[in-house]
C-alpha positions as semicolon CSV with decimal commas, in nm:
position;residue;x (nm);y (nm);z (nm)
1;M;-0,369;7,246;5,477
2;S;-0,020;7,106;5,528
3;T;0,285;7,321;5,473
4;D;0,660;7,276;5,476
5;P;0,878;7,474;5,724
6;E;0,904;7,767;5,483
7;G;0,526;7,799;5,464
8;I;0,496;7,658;5,115
9;T;0,175;7,466;5,066
10;A;0,223;7,100;4,984
11;D;-0,054;7,108;4,727
12;L;0,163;7,324;4,500
13;L;0,299;6,991;4,380
14;D;0,003;6,876;4,175
15;G;-0,013;6,530;4,019
16;S;0,157;6,634;3,698
17;L;0,454;6,802;3,867
18;A;0,489;6,514;4,113
19;D;0,511;6,270;3,821
20;D;0,766;6,494;3,647
21;L;0,980;6,508;3,962
22;A;0,973;6,131;4,001
23;A;1,073;6,075;3,637
24;A;1,353;6,332;3,660
25;A;1,485;6,179;3,983
26;L;1,502;5,833;3,827
27;A;1,686;5,972;3,523
28;L;1,934;6,156;3,748
29;A;1,994;5,850;3,964
30;R;2,071;5,641;3,656
31;R;2,308;5,905;3,521
32;F;2,488;5,949;3,854
33;H;2,515;5,571;3,887
34;A;2,689;5,566;3,548
35;G;2,938;5,836;3,656
36;A;2,773;6,162;3,556
37;T;2,848;6,511;3,686
38;L;2,564;6,758;3,739
39;W;2,626;7,107;3,595
40;C;2,397;7,375;3,740
41;V;2,313;7,713;3,584
42;A;2,081;7,997;3,683
43;P;2,169;8,309;3,483
44;Q;1,921;8,540;3,656
45;W;1,934;8,379;4,000
46;T;2,289;8,254;4,058
47;P;2,226;8,151;4,421
48;H;1,993;7,877;4,295
49;A;2,278;7,723;4,090
50;H;2,506;7,725;4,394
51;H;2,231;7,587;4,618
52;I;2,159;7,294;4,385
53;A;2,529;7,208;4,355
54;V;2,574;7,214;4,734
55;E;2,255;7,011;4,783
56;F;2,378;6,725;4,564
57;V;2,745;6,728;4,659
58;H;2,695;6,754;5,036
59;P;2,573;6,431;5,200
60;V;2,371;6,591;5,480
61;I;2,207;6,260;5,576
62;V;2,423;5,983;5,724
63;G;2,473;5,705;5,473
64;K;2,380;5,913;5,167
65;R;2,642;5,946;4,897
66;A;2,792;6,273;4,777
67;L;2,705;6,334;4,413
68;P;2,936;6,534;4,182
69;A;2,776;6,872;4,109
70;V;2,919;7,206;3,999
71;A;2,761;7,551;3,956
72;L;2,854;7,729;3,633
73;T;2,843;8,109;3,653
74;G;2,971;8,393;3,441
75;P;2,889;8,585;3,124
76;D;2,912;8,297;2,874
77;L;2,750;7,985;3,016
78;V;2,736;7,810;2,680
79;A;3,112;7,838;2,628
80;Q;3,176;7,714;2,983
81;A;2,940;7,421;2,945
82;R;3,089;7,328;2,609
83;V;3,428;7,280;2,776
84;C;3,301;7,112;3,094
85;V;3,011;6,886;2,995
86;R;3,093;6,528;2,897
87;S;2,868;6,276;2,729
88;G;2,646;6,124;2,997
89;D;2,647;6,433;3,221
90;I;2,346;6,634;3,337
91;V;2,274;7,003;3,279
92;M;2,021;7,154;3,519
93;A;1,894;7,509;3,474
94;V;1,680;7,735;3,690
95;A;1,551;8,007;3,462
96;A;1,256;8,172;3,295
97;A;1,133;8,020;2,970
98;G;1,279;8,299;2,757
99;E;1,630;8,303;2,906
100;P;1,855;8,307;2,594
101;A;2,159;8,134;2,746
102;V;1,948;7,848;2,883
103;L;1,756;7,806;2,558
104;E;2,090;7,775;2,380
105;L;2,228;7,533;2,638
106;M;1,925;7,310;2,610
107;R;1,944;7,326;2,231
108;R;2,307;7,210;2,224
109;A;2,302;6,959;2,508
110;P;2,192;6,662;2,289
111;A;2,502;6,712;2,072
112;W;2,712;6,693;2,388
113;G;2,534;6,378;2,506
114;A;2,395;6,556;2,813
115;H;2,063;6,499;2,989
116;T;1,873;6,820;3,070
117;V;1,646;6,942;3,350
118;W;1,479;7,286;3,345
119;I;1,319;7,433;3,657
120;G;1,110;7,750;3,633
121;S;0,774;7,921;3,657
122;G;0,529;8,129;3,456
123;H;0,528;8,096;3,079
124;R;0,656;7,749;2,984
125;P;0,948;7,672;2,750
126;P;0,866;7,532;2,406
127;G;0,775;7,163;2,396
128;G;1,078;6,936;2,403
129;A;1,311;7,215;2,521
130;A;1,455;6,986;2,790
131;D;1,439;6,619;2,882
132;H;1,259;6,714;3,204
133;V;1,069;7,039;3,262
134;L;0,977;7,097;3,628
135;W;0,746;7,393;3,617
136;Q;0,523;7,608;3,836
137;D;0,249;7,779;3,637
138;D;0,260;8,086;3,862
139;P;0,297;8,409;3,657
140;D;0,425;8,605;3,959
141;P;0,776;8,731;3,866
142;L;0,876;8,696;4,232
143;A;0,794;8,323;4,236
144;P;1,164;8,226;4,217
145;A;1,221;8,406;4,548
146;T;0,937;8,242;4,743
147;G;1,107;7,910;4,814
148;R;0,908;7,708;4,561
149;F;1,212;7,636;4,347
150;V;1,407;7,536;4,657
151;L;1,128;7,296;4,745
152;M;1,142;7,142;4,398
153;Y;1,512;7,075;4,390
154;H;1,517;6,957;4,751
155;L;1,253;6,702;4,657
156;L;1,449;6,612;4,344
157;W;1,759;6,548;4,557
158;E;1,565;6,335;4,806
159;L;1,389;6,132;4,535
160;T;1,720;6,070;4,359
161;H;1,853;5,911;4,679
162;V;1,532;5,710;4,713
163;C;1,612;5,563;4,371
164;F;1,960;5,465;4,494
165;E;1,791;5,253;4,759
166;H;1,650;5,035;4,479
167;P;1,952;4,916;4,276
168;G;1,731;4,739;4,025
169;L;1,610;5,079;3,902
170;L;1,956;5,213;3,826
171;T;2,016;5,038;3,497
172;N;1,800;5,073;3,191
173;S;1,619;4,745;3,130
174;E;1,585;4,804;2,755
175;P;1,808;4,558;2,564
176;D;2,085;4,690;2,344
177;C;2,035;4,656;1,972
178;T;2,243;4,367;1,840
179;D;2,112;4,356;1,484
180;E;2,360;4,435;1,209
181;V;2,108;4,679;1,062
182;C;1,863;4,815;1,321
183;V;1,524;4,925;1,187
184;T;1,512;5,203;1,446
185;C;1,874;5,322;1,433
186;S;1,887;5,310;1,054
187;D;1,645;5,605;1,044
188;E;1,818;5,794;1,323
189;G;1,886;6,166;1,303
190;R;2,147;6,286;1,556
191;L;2,240;6,636;1,660
192;A;2,600;6,741;1,599
193;E;2,792;7,058;1,683
194;V;3,065;7,157;1,439
195;L;3,409;7,177;1,597
196;R;3,617;7,236;1,286
197;A;3,517;7,332;0,933
198;P;3,636;7,118;0,639
199;E;3,998;7,173;0,541
200;T;3,926;7,106;0,173
201;P;3,622;7,195;-0,046
202;F;3,467;6,847;-0,024
203;G;3,630;6,727;0,296
204;P;3,447;6,633;0,617
205;A;3,382;6,861;0,910
206;R;3,487;6,756;1,258
207;A;3,181;6,752;1,483
208;R;3,080;6,659;1,835
209;T;2,789;6,423;1,891
210;S;2,657;6,223;2,185
211;N;2,894;5,945;2,070
212;G;3,201;6,170;2,081
213;E;3,393;6,345;1,804
214;E;3,347;6,225;1,448
215;D;3,390;6,330;1,087
216;V;3,070;6,439;0,913
217;D;3,005;6,482;0,543
218;V;2,868;6,838;0,509
219;T;2,835;6,850;0,129
220;L;2,458;6,913;0,148
221;V;2,481;7,198;0,400
222;A;2,818;7,363;0,325
223;P;2,959;7,602;0,415
224;V;2,967;7,534;0,789
225;R;3,165;7,690;1,070
226;P;3,244;7,602;1,432
227;G;2,937;7,622;1,653
228;D;2,686;7,530;1,382
229;L;2,432;7,265;1,480
230;L;2,365;6,994;1,224
231;L;2,123;6,705;1,196
232;V;2,330;6,403;1,097
233;H;2,215;6,074;0,947
234;A;2,448;5,791;0,846
235;G;2,753;6,018;0,870
236;S;2,608;6,295;0,654
237;A;2,461;6,630;0,760
238;L;2,109;6,665;0,621
239;T;2,029;7,015;0,746
240;R;2,160;7,294;0,961
241;L;1,954;7,410;1,257
242;D;1,852;7,772;1,298
243;P;2,177;7,965;1,353
244;A;2,005;8,275;1,489
245;V;2,163;8,239;1,834
246;R;2,539;8,189;1,841
247;R;2,773;8,143;2,136
């Protein structure tokens, strides 16, 4: 049985996880190519966040490019990310499935226009919690300290650079919609985070979406306050998402 230098068996990366790593690496390469910054968090295991940031920003192989990456640490990761993350950036978390701060980050990232990657083990996050879930189904609570996570994000870093070696992969081949009224976009529901409540009873709220800041009609869901998450269609908020967790 083959092992890596840390004694981690290569067959830990089953077919499903290998496919997930490849898809995540391609998505990261495309984002970095477009100018993204990678924001790394690991509330329970801060060294993982630092390690990932160093891995991507430090070109340890001659000819490989340094990729912008920053570790976010501290008591309020959501507030930090809200200030730092730009549309097009990447948020990568190393955390258990029930980590409240990461659940909230992943929930809000679409409103910020950020792509998300979640690395962990044991019980899995809910379906659709992140754009890419890179998971080990090992229930051992010490799994994060065995080197398996390090193996995953080392492979993710290497595969991202492999994608850079194939420039044709770095741009999305799907054509932009040029129709005046797009059948797909016309039924679009976008996530928005309220930045400022309406100044008048029937005025718009100022909200942040993946397209930037915009005014949103909140008549159907009023009252709203900063931090609320809304589902917006055609400039109007149709519903407010569960406000149970606030940051």
